[in-house]
Short mmCIF file of C-alpha atoms in Angstrom, two decimals:
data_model
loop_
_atom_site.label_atom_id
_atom_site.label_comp_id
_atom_site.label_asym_id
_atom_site.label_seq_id
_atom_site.Cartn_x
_atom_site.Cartn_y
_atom_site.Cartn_z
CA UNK A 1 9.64 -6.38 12.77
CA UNK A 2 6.98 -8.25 14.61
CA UNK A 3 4.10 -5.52 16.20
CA UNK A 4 1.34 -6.56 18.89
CA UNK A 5 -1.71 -5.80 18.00
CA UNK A 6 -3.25 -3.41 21.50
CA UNK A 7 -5.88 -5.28 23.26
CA UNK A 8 -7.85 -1.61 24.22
CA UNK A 9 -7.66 -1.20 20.46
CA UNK A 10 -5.43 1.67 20.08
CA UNK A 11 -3.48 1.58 16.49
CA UNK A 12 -0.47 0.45 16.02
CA UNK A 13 2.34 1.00 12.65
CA UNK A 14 3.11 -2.15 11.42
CA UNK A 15 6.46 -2.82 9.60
CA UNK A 16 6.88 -2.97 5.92
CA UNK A 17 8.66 -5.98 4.53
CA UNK A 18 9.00 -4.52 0.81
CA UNK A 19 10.32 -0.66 2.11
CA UNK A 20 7.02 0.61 1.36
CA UNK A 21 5.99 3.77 3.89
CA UNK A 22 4.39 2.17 7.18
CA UNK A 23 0.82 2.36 7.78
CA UNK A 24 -1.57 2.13 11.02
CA UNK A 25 -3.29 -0.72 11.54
CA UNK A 26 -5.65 -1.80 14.51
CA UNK A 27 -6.73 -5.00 15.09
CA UNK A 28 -9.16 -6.59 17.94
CA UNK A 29 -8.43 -9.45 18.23
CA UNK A 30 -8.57 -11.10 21.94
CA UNK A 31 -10.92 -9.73 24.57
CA UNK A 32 -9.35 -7.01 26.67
CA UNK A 33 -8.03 -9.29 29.45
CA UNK A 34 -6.37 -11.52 26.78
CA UNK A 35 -3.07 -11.54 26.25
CA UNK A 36 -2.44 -9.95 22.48
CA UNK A 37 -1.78 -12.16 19.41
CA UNK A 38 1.34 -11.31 17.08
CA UNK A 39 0.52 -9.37 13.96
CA UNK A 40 2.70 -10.45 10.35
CA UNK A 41 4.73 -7.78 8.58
CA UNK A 42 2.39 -5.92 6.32
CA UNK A 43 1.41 -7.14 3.70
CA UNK A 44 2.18 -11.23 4.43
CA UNK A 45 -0.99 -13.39 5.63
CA UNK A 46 -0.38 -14.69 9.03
CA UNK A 47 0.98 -18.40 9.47
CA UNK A 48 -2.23 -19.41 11.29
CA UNK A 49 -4.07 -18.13 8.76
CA UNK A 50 -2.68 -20.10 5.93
CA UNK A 51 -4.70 -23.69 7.05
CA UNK A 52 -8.70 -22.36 6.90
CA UNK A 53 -10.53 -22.09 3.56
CA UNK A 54 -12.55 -18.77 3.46
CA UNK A 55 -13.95 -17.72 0.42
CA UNK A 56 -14.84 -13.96 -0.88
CA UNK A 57 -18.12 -14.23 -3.51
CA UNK A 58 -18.12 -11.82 -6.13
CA UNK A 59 -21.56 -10.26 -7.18
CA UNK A 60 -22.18 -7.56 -10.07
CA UNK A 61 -25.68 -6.32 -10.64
CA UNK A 62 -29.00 -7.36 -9.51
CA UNK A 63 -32.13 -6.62 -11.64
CA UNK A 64 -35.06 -7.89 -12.60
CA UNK A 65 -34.27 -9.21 -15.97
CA UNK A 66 -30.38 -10.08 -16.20
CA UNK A 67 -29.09 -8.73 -19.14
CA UNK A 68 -25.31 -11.20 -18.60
CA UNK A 69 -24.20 -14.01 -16.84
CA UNK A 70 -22.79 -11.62 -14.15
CA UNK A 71 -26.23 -10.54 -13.41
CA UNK A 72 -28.72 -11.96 -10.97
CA UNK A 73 -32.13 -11.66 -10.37
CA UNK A 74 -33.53 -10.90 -6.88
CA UNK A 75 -35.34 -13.74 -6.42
CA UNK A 76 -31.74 -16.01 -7.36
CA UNK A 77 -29.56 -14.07 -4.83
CA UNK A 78 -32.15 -14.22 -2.66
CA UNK A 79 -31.95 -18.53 -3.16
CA UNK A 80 -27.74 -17.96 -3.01
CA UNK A 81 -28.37 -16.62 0.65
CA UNK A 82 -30.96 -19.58 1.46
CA UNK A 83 -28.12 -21.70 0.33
CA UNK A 84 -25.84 -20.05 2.75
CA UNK A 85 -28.38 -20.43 5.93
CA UNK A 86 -29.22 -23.88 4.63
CA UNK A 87 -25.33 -24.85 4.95
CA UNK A 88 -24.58 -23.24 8.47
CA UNK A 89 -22.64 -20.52 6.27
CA UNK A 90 -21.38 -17.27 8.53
CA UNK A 91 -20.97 -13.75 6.59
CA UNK A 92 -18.57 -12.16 7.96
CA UNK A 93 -17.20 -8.48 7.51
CA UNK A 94 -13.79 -7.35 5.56
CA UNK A 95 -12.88 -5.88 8.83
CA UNK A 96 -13.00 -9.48 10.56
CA UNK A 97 -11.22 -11.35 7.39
CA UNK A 98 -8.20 -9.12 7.73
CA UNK A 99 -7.73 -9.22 11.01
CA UNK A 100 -7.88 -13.48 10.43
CA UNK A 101 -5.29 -13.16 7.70
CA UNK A 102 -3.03 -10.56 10.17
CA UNK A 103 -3.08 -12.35 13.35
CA UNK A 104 -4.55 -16.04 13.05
CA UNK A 105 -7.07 -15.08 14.87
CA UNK A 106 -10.33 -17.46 15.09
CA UNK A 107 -13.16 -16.92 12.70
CA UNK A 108 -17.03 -18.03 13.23
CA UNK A 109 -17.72 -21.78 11.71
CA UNK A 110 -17.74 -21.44 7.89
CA UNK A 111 -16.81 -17.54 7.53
CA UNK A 112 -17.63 -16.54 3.96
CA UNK A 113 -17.11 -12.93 2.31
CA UNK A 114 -19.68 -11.31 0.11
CA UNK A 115 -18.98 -8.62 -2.44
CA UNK A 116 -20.82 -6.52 -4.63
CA UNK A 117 -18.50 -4.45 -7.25
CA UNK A 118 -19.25 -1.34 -9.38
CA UNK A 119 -22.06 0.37 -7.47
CA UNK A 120 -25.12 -0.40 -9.50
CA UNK A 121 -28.70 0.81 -8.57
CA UNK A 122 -29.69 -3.09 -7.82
CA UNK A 123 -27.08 -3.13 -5.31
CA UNK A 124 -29.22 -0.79 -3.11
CA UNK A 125 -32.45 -1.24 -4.22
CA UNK A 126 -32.64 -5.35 -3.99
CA UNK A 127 -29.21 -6.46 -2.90
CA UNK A 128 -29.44 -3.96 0.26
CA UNK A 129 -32.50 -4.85 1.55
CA UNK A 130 -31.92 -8.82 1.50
CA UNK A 131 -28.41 -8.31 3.30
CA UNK A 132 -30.39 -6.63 5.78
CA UNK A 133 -33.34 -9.42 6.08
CA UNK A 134 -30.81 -12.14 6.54
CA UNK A 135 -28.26 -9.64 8.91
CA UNK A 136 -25.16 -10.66 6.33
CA UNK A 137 -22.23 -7.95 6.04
CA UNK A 138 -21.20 -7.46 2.15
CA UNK A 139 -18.40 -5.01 0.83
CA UNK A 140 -19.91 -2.87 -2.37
CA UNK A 141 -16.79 -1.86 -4.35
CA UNK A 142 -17.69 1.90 -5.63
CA UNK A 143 -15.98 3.79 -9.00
CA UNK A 144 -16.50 7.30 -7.77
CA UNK A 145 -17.56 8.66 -11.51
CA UNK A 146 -20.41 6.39 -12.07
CA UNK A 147 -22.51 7.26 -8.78
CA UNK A 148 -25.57 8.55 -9.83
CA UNK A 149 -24.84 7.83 -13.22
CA UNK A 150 -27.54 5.49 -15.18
CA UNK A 151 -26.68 5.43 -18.80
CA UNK A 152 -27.35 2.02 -19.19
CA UNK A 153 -27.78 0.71 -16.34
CA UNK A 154 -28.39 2.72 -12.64
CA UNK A 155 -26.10 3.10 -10.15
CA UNK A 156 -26.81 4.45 -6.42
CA UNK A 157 -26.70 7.95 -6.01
CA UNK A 158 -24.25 9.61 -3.30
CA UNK A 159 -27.88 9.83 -0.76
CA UNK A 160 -27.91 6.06 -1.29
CA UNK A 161 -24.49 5.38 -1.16
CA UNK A 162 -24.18 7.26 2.15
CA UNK A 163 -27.19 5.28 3.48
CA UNK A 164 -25.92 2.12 3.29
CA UNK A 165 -22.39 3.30 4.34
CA UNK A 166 -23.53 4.39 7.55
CA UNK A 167 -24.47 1.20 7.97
CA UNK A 168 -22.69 -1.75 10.35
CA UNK A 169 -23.56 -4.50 7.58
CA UNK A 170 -21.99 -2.45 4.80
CA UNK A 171 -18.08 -1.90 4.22
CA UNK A 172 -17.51 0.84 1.28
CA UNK A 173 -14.12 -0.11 -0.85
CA UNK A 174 -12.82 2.23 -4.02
CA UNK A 175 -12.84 0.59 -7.23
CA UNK A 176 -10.99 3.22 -8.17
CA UNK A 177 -12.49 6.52 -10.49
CA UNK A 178 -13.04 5.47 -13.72
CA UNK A 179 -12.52 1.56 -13.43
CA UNK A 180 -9.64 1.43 -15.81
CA UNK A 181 -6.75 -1.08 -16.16
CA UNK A 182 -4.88 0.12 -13.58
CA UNK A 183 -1.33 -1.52 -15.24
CA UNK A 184 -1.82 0.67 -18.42
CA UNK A 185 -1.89 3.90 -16.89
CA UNK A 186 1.12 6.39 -16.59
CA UNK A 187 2.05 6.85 -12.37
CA UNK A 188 0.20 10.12 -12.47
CA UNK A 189 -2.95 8.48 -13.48
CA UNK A 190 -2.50 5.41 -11.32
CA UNK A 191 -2.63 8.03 -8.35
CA UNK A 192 -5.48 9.98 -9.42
CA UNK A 193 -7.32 6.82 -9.98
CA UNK A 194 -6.33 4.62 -6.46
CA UNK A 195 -5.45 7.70 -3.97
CA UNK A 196 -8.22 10.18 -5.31
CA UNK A 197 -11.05 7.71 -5.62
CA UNK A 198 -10.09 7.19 -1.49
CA UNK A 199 -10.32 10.83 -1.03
CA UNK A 200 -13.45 11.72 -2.85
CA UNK A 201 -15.64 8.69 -1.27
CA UNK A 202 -14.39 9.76 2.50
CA UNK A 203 -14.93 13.18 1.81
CA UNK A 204 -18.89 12.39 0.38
CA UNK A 205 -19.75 9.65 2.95
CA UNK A 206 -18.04 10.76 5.79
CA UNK A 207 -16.90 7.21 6.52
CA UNK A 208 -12.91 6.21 6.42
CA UNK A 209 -12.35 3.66 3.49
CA UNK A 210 -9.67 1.57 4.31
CA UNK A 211 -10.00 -1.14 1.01
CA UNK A 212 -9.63 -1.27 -2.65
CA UNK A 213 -11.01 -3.64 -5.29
CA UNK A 214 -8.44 -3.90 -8.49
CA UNK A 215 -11.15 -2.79 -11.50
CA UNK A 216 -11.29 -6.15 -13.60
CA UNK A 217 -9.18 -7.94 -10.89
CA UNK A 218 -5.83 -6.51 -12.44
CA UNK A 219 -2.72 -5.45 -10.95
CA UNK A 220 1.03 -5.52 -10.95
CA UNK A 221 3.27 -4.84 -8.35
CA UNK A 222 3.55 -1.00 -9.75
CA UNK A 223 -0.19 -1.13 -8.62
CA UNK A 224 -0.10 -2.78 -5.17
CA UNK A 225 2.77 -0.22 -4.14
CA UNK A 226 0.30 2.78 -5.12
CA UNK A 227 -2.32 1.24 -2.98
CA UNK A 228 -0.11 0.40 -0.31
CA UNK A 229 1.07 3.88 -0.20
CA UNK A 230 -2.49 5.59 -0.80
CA UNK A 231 -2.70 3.88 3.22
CA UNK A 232 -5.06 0.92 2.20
CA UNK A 233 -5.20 -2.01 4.41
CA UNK A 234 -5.95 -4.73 1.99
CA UNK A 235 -7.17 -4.82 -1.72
CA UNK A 236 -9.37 -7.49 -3.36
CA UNK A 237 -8.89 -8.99 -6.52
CA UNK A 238 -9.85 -11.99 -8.76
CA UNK A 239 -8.15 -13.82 -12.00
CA UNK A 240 -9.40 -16.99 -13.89
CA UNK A 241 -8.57 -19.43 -13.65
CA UNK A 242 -6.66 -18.43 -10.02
CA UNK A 243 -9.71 -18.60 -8.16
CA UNK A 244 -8.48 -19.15 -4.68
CA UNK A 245 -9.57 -18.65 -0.90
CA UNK A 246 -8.75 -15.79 0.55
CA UNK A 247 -6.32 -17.62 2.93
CA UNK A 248 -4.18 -18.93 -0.22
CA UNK A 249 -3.69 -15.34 -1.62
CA UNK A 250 -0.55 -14.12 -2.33
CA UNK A 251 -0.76 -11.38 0.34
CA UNK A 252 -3.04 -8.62 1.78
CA UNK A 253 -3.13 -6.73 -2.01
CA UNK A 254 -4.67 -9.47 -3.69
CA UNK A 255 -6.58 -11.12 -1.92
CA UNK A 256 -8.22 -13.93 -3.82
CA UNK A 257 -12.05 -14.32 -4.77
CA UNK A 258 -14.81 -16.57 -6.30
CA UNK A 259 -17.43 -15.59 -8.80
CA UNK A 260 -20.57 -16.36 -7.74
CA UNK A 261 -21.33 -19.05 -9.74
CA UNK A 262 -19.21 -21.13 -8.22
CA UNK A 263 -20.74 -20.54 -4.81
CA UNK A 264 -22.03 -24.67 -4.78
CA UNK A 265 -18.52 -25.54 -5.06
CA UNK A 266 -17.09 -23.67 -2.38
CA UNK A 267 -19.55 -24.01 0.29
CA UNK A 268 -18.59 -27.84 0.79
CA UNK A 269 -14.76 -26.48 1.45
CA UNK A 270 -15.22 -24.01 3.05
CA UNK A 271 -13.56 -24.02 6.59
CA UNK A 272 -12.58 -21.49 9.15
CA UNK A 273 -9.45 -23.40 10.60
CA UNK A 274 -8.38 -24.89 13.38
CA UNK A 275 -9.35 -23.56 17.02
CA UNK A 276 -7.06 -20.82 17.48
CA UNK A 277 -6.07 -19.55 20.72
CA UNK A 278 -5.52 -15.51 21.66
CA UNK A 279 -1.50 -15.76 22.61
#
């Protein structure tokens, strides 16, 4: 069943092509006196979608002193962002990726994705603030049981949390509650730890959370159904050595990432597609 997405932005249900329960979805696409552009069946990537390049960039924690390879300094992702301005690079939000991968729709020159995963403190006390200098969206992935939480290392408390949430630059995605491997749990436990993780960040930041990021990029298609029917839009994930662009993911559940390291090897193939016209 093919759905139109409403120009005046009311939501529509799109139709499932695995006989999964049908969620809303709303999608601006084409200005309000454009004619609408076709939406694919949940979960498949559109067909104009399939030609541009646009990669997501996973980040862990930012301190000082980096303590493992996924960390970076301050001063480094401050360089990765230079790199980005330096190369005519666009951040762009999760919001504006999936509605690319829905409809075909067109995407600034050189759209890239940031991410940020397991809510550490350097995630709002450096990462934050330089998002903010440079005006780039990121999505910070969020296990609800380690807010607040700094044995170890920090991690942003709920005030923080619900700082950056209310703001336009920031999209908020569950990374589940305890960041287990989601394909080893019993069904019960997958629920608790993909519907419940929804429930208790909405219900704290007062903000609808309409992603998921798979903790340690893992799923199974026992694991896209339960976040499919906990009414998420799209989940992230990441594998090695699958590293892909978003646009050659499988579908709308795993959508395909970078670690940052590899941010100098992307940025030269990086491309937002062919001009695309609102039909």
């Amino acid at each position: 069943m093919l759905l139109t997405a409403a120009a005046s932005g009311i939501a529509q249900s799109a139709a499932r092509s695995d006989g999964m329960a049908q969620l809303p979805r709303t999608w601006h696409t084409c200005p309000a006196n454009v004619p609408t552009a076709s939406v694919a069946p949940f979960p498949q990537l559109h067909p104009n979608a399939l030609q541009a390049r646009v990669p997501i960039m996973m980040y862990h924690d930012i301190l000082p002193a980096k303590k493992v390879a996924y960390d970076l300094t301050p001063n480094e992702l401050r360089q990765h962002f230079e790199r980005l301005k330096a190369n005519q690079m666009t951040p762009i939000s999760l919001a504006q990726l999936m509605a690319h991968l829905r409809t075909g729709s067109p995407l600034p020159k050189k759209s890239i994705l940031l991410t940020f995963d397991d809510g550490y403190g350097g995630h709002y006390q450096y990462a934050y603030p330089l998002l903010k200098e440079y005006g780039y969206p990121a999505v910070f992935s969020i296990h609800t049981s380690s807010v607040g939480v700094n044995a170890g290392r920090t991690h942003v408390s709920w005030q923080e949390l619900r700082t950056m949430a209310h703001d336009s630059l920031v999209t908020i995605a569950s990374h589940s509650k305890t960041h287990p491997v989601l394909t080893k749990l019993s069904n019960q436990q997958l629920v608790q730890e993909v519907a419940d993780s929804k429930k208790i960040l909405e219900s704290r930041l007062g903000r609808s959370v309409q992603y998921f990021t798979y903790p340690y990029g893992l799923y199974d298609a026992r694991v896209k159904r339960a976040v499919a029917n906990a009414n998420y839009l799209g989940a992230i994930a990441y594998a090695v050595p699958t590293e892909g662009f978003a646009n050659q993911s499988p579908d709308l559940l795993s959508l395909a990432r970078f670690e940052k390291s590899q941010l100098d090897k992307v940025i030269p193939q990086a491309w937002s597609g062919p001009p695309t016209q609102c039909k």
